[in-house]
């Protein structure tokens, strides 16, 4: 009743000790005729120990029991020893001395095993099973309650796997390995004798799994045979709580591949995907990073109902025999996941990474504590937590060995368990780039349309989508047919849409070309490096939640990443771009074209067409015509033939200006030049049409106002605007020059010449762009239309312009009338003079007429042309940015070819005009001369 009387207790102890001493004394005097009093002495010791069995008297009780254990040697009957050991083990257990109790329990088992019958073997197995807790070799089934309670201070089964070191010590104590192996071997032998195959399988599994480093290869093979023999006696599909081999640890958890990224939708934004992009496009990424804090929050992973998922695990077989795993699959207790089994074969002392997959079936959280393994004929569950404890114990020296390191696996930090939740079904777009998943082979500057097909492989329609660019070289995607895929929305399950994306290959850098030493475009010339290609980011989502069905939260959307794998191959290259100057006399032929600067072989040859010569421009500030040409030298280092088309696009018409071209491949054409392998071609482009419409003083602010500071804010704004206009004009000039090429049937592109042209024109850009102060043009009166010299691009004929048209610069082509003029008839004409500046210009106008010999036809002594009106020293005043007209009439006496030319001397020229004319002194006259107007006169002399 919990009450004790010290006086009575001392009296009982005195009397028992007295009796024990009497029996012991009688034992010493024992003879054969008398009955041995040992059994009485032992019974008295056990009764006293049972009476004193309390924790505060543990030392005294332990001495009594150990004395009784010594006396067991004198007992002849095995049954007496069995009863004695049972009582000793029971009393040690009551004191809390579990290992002493286990030791005497093993003595009991040994006595049972000395009997050759199944019942005694079964009793021995049961007794030994009770000792497993003391030696920490107990079955997982018997320690389930303790195992669950030991996990309470740690995280749940889906947590990060952190285990307190005390738990490791309680589970693994390598100093007891010899005794533990003996206990498990005794259990195995007793269970085999007792014909209990499940217990024998469990004992062999625990022995092999926990102590494989201490077992010889022959012993390991013997245990494997014992496992197989026990499994043969078990029904198919038998489960055991104790796992055997292999060792299994979680290697990595999947992030969604780039085809299946999940993005949370922001209901407050139209672009709901902003700020919630997933981290991709890697398929597998271990969640735990080196050096990461142990207290980091759990990562969240979303799986979709009906879509397969994968988890990577690592299996290890540290034993010396081949291990065949009949099936392994993920263990999910939540009931909303269907796992797919796979079979694995592991050679001796090897490890292997295995992908385990399954399909979520219902919305809700998912917990994956481990794997279900069918091996050695029995189904067991392998928990990831137990392996994590084992590896942590091996790292701290508390267990024998790391099975993964023994198999040659690299050092790996265990992956953390994320928080997994299953969301409702979502649409699933699958992209296919027509032409395969390989690289799109393009020459430098090549333009090609690529077809991209999007197929909805999900069970939910795509209601909304958005396509954007990411990655590098985004400017290589010229256009995307957004209207095509937008018109296909919504995309039903199983539906698809195909749209085009126009790609243009970028220009290879010098580093790329240096790294490419081969000349064959089929081998190493294919430069395709990772990380330099653009991507199509497609964000899409299904229908919104339906509140009527109880759906409150907004379903997530998805992101599809489509890589545009462009392999750029070196194509035709621009070797050099430079500026040339040519002088053309007033009386010129094609053979008289000669370069002023540049190579001596600049001439285009005898096969240059006259239409090219008609495009040459006149410099009004020189006695002869001056022409500036842009020379482009092209080279083909590839194995294919390129047809090159160089054109200068005009602002006035859709017709391209022709250029002078010469190719070393043979053909010298105006528009197209064929360049074979290792051949080059040179193209000459006239630059006289690229003039600004207005000659502004702000372009000469540094020259005209170098001695005076900028006075006001307005002047600074004007200068900034002028510079902006100049830069825009430079970019406009460069953008008009196009070098396009064709190769084969489908390859076409455009050469990147912007930087080269800008560098070539940098020094003389002002001379090229600045317009002339005055522009001259002639027209025929009386049903004749105005002829503007600047506008004719092709045939050399005059073009139409109105009186208020912005006439181009005076460096014009030599033009003629549409129809010939009859001799001996009065022809009424007009000359138009336009002021291209913002100031009034006072001038003296003169008109001259020359024949093909260059003689003056208005000479009074030998005149071949009569005239009416004033043709010299005509004082005119031209308002800013306007034009004036001066009429006159001519009468041709002799048929032939004539040219009219207008010139003027500007009076009181401003600093801007002197700067444009590059006058050396303030007294130097400023002369402006227009281009000749060609007239053909027919008739009889």
C-alpha angles and dihedrals in degrees: 000000000000093000124115135190110211092200093051091044092053090048092052092048091049094051094045093049089048091053092046090052091049092051091046091050090048090051091058091053093044120136135184095262095057129069114256111251093205093103090052092050092051092047091052091049092050092048091051091046090049090050093049097039100133131122095246089056095042095120093054093044091049091053091051092050094047089049089052090049090055091051091055089081089069093056113102099190114077090211090059090052090048092054091045094051091046092054093045091050090048094051093046088051090053089053091051094249093135099168093050088047089050091049093055090042088058087052087055090050092050090055090050092049090055087070116082102222137094095241093057090046090051090051090049091050091051093049092048090049089059090057095055093084091058092050094040094238096110123141117261088237094059093044098045094113093048091044092053092048091049089057095054097085089047131061124289125270090276095046129112097279100249112157128189113243091235089064090052092052091050092051102040126035111162094191090070094050096110094051091042091054091049092051093049091046090052090050090049093051094045093048091050089051090046090052092236104143096179093054092045090049090050093049093047091048092051092046094050097042097046102036107028092124090060096046122086119237089254090052091049091052090048091054090049089053090049090052092050093047092050091048091053089061093050126083117258112272096026113163127213128193093218116075122215124185146018112047109229129196132172108257103182142336119230127253109203115271118247090265092059109034113152118217126190112237120234106214092197096061132064088215091054094177096063114113094010103076116145123239106252175051091176115106100207125029126163108235095217113074128198111271094010119148116261091225098062116134121259116269119237123229125187124207125190126230110255097012119110119242133191137216123191118221131176122228124200131193108190094173130096099246134073112268121210117193107199092199140349128184140157118284110227120174098182094080096226098099134074111208124204117221124222132187123232135190118206121192118215116295096001138121130208138192113233130189113221117194141186145155126251110230105186140028115262143073122316127210120196109186096168146306136301110231129192105200134143088014096296132095116232137169118237113203120210090214094062092053090047089054090048093051092046090050091050090052090053095043094247096119133043105252148345105246093203094052089048088057094052097257116151122251108278134179112226115257118245122240112247125212104262122201130174118225128195120275116293133193115267121207118197117196126212123185106212108243097043138282094288127098122296104237111220133166117231109287093007116149119209138163114235120197117220121194122203117197125188103226093172133088096243125072122245106244101175136016142172130197122205137162128248138164127048130322092028090160088068087076102077099180143350123209095237094164091059098059094035091057089054094060127149096047108202122215107286093016125123141193130202122206135171130243118194112219131192120194115236127234115270116239124235090253090058092050093047091051089052107072099163125092096209115097090202096065131027094352088079099097109194115151128175118252097030100085128093123242134213110227108202115188113189139163141187129234120315122256118286111229091195090066092048095261108143105157120074111248113240124253132224142238124217117195114202112189115211099212102201118183107198116207123196109260137171111336136208103233098183143351120197140160120248131191124209132189119212120186120230088252103045141160128195091259090059094066106119132167123245095194133014131038123346091236095065094112114107097224134240094299094066109122122241092237089069091053090051089062094060113114133225124234105217093202095066133065089237130039118277124207130189117204132187110220118206117190112201127193131192112210095168134092095247133076120251126206106207123203114189115189139167112215117221127218093217103051140016090241115105120231114245124239135206110251136178124187129195087213090076112258119093107193135160098236111014131040124183115219119193126200114300090006129118137207133202122214125195117203121189112229100193095101094062099088130140114243095234133039101222125192091223089074089066098041093120093048099040098039103032092121095047126060120235102275106203146016090252090060091052091050090048091051091049091050091048091052091049090051091048092051090048090051091050091051090045090052093051094045091056093061109082126182107192127177139193129201125180120329105312108018116098135144149142129264118237104236102147099104094042094050092045090053092048094050098040096097097045102030094116093055090049099047104034112095126225118262093238133032122201128200136164131217136181116242127219106052091339117123125224116272117213113196093206098058102059110098108163124018103030092245123131118264132215125264133164126233093255095046120122099250116213127238123300096246091094138155123264103263137182138202122271093242130029120257121238120239120237091033131108110247117198115211141170133208118211120207119193126196110220094185134080093241135074113262122209113199148158112236125207130182123203134185125204135180127222090279091057094246122145108255093195093062108133093219097050106014117168093175126054121204144193123210134027116314103169139046092014108170110215136170116208118197119226114286091355136101138228130206127221116193127209140154133229133198116200116210099182126043117237144087118316135174129209119207131185124206135171141191113223114224122212092007116201125231090260092057092046091050091050091048090045090230114190096207134026091239095055111113117241110228123192120190127184127216119271119270108220119220126182114206120198132188138072127308 
